[in-house]
Short mmCIF file of C-alpha atoms in Angstrom, two decimals:
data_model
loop_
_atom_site.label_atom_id
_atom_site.label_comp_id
_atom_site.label_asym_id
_atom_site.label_seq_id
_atom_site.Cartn_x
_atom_site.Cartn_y
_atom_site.Cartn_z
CA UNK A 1 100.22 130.97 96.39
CA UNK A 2 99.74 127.25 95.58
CA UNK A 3 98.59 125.37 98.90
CA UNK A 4 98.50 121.43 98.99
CA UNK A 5 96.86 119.85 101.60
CA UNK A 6 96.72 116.11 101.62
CA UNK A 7 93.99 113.64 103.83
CA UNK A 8 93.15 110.31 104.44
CA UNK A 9 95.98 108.86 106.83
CA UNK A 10 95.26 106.90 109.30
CA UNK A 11 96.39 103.48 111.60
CA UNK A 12 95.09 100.58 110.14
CA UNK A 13 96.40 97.22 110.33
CA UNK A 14 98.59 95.04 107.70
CA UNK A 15 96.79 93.96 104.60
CA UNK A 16 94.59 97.04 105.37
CA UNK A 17 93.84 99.56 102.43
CA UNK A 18 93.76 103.22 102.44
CA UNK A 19 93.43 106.14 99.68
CA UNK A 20 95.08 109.24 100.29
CA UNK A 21 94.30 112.27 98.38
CA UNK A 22 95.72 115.88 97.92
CA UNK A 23 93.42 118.88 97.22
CA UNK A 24 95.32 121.53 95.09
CA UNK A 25 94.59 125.45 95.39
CA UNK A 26 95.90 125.86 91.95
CA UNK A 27 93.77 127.65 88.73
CA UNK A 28 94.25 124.31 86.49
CA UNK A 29 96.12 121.79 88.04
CA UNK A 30 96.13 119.89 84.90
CA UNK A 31 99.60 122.08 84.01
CA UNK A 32 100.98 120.34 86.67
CA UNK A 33 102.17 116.75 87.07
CA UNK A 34 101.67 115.57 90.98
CA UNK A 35 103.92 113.25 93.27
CA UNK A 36 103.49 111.52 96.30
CA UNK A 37 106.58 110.80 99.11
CA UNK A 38 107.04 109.57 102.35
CA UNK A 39 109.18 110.11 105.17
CA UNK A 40 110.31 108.44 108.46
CA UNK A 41 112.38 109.74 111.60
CA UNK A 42 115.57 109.75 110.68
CA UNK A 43 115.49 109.12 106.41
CA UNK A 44 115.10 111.19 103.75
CA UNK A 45 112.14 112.00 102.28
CA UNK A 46 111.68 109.45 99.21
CA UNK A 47 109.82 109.04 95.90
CA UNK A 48 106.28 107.01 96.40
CA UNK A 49 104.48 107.83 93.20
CA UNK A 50 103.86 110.63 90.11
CA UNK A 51 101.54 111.56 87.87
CA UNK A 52 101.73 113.25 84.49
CA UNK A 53 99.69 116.21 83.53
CA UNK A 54 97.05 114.20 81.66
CA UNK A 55 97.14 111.32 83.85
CA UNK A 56 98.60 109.24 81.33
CA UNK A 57 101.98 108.06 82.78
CA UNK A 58 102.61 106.93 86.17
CA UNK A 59 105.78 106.09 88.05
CA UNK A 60 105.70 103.86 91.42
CA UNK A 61 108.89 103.00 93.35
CA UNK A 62 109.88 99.44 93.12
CA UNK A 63 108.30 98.72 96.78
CA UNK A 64 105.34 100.10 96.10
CA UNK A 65 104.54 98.62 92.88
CA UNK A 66 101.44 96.07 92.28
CA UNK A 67 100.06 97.74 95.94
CA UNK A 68 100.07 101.49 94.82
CA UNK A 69 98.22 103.34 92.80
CA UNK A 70 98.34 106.89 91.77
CA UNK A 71 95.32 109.06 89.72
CA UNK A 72 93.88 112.37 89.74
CA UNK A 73 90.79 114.14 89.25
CA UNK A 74 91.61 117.48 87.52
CA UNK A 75 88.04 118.70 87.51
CA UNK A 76 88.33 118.17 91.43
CA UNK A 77 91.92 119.57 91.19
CA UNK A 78 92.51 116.50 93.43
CA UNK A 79 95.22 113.73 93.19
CA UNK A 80 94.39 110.70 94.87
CA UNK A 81 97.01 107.51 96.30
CA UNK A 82 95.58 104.35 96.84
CA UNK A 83 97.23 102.15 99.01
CA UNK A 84 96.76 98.10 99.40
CA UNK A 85 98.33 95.09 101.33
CA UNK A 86 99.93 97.74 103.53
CA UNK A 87 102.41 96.70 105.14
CA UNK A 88 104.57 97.95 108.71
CA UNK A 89 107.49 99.45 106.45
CA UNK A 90 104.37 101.37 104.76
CA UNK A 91 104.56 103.42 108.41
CA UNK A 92 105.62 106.97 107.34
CA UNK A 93 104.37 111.09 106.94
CA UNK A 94 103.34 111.22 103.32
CA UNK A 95 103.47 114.46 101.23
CA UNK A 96 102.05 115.36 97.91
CA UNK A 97 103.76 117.47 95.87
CA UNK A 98 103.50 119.44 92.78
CA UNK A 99 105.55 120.83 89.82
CA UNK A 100 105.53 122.14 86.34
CA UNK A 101 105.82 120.10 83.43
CA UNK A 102 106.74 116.21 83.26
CA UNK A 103 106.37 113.52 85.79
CA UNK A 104 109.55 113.50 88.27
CA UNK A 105 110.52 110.88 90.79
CA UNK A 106 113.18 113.34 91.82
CA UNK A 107 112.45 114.93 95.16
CA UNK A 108 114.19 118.20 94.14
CA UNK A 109 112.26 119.03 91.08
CA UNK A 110 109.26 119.37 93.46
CA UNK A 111 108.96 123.22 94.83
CA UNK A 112 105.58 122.73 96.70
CA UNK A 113 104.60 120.44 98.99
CA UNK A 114 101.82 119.72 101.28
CA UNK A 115 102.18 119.65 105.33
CA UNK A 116 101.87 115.87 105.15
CA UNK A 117 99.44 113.17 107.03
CA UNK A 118 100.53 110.40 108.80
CA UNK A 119 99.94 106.68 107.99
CA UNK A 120 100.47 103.87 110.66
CA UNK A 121 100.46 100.03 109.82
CA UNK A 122 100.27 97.99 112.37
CA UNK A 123 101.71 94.33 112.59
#
């Protein structure tokens, strides 16, 4: 049973920084490439970052690039999100998520996810 379970949110306040990271309960998690998304009342849960297998390719969505960035640890089976000049619309649950083979901003190629920790920006 593969179990993600992500840490690090907090409230902070804009401009703030915060890293994020997900700890994987897999054998090898470098089979797997690893995604990040966030979600607010009312929207759909939408593409943050990924992560290829090797760590080699990297995907942000456009409002996240230049403030984002994604990278893993696969001796620590751990995938980490670093997150600068936050900003309010930053506000949101974030999930990690894994699947099998290449990097994915698509929500629905992802079949586990973590429970999600909250991140507050405040103005």
């Amino acid at each position: 049973q593969v179990q993600l379970e992500e840490s690090g949110g907090g409230l902070v306040q804009a401009g703030d920084s915060l890293r994020l990271s997900c700890a994987a309960s897999v054998r090898t998690i470098s089979l797997f490439s690893m995604g990040w998304f966030r979600q607010t009342p009312g929207k759909e849960r939408e593409f943050v970052a990924a992560i290829s297998r090797s760590g080699g390719s990297t995907d942000y969505a456009d409002s996240v690039k230049g403030r984002f960035t994604i990278s893993r640890d696969n001796a620590k089976n751990t995938v980490y999100l670093q997150m600068n000049s936050l900003k309010p619309e930053d506000t949101a649950v974030y999930y990690c998520a894994l699947k099998f083979l290449s990097i994915s901003s698509l929500r629905g190629e992802y079949p586990y996810w973590g429970q999600g920790t909250q991140v507050t920006v405040s103005s």
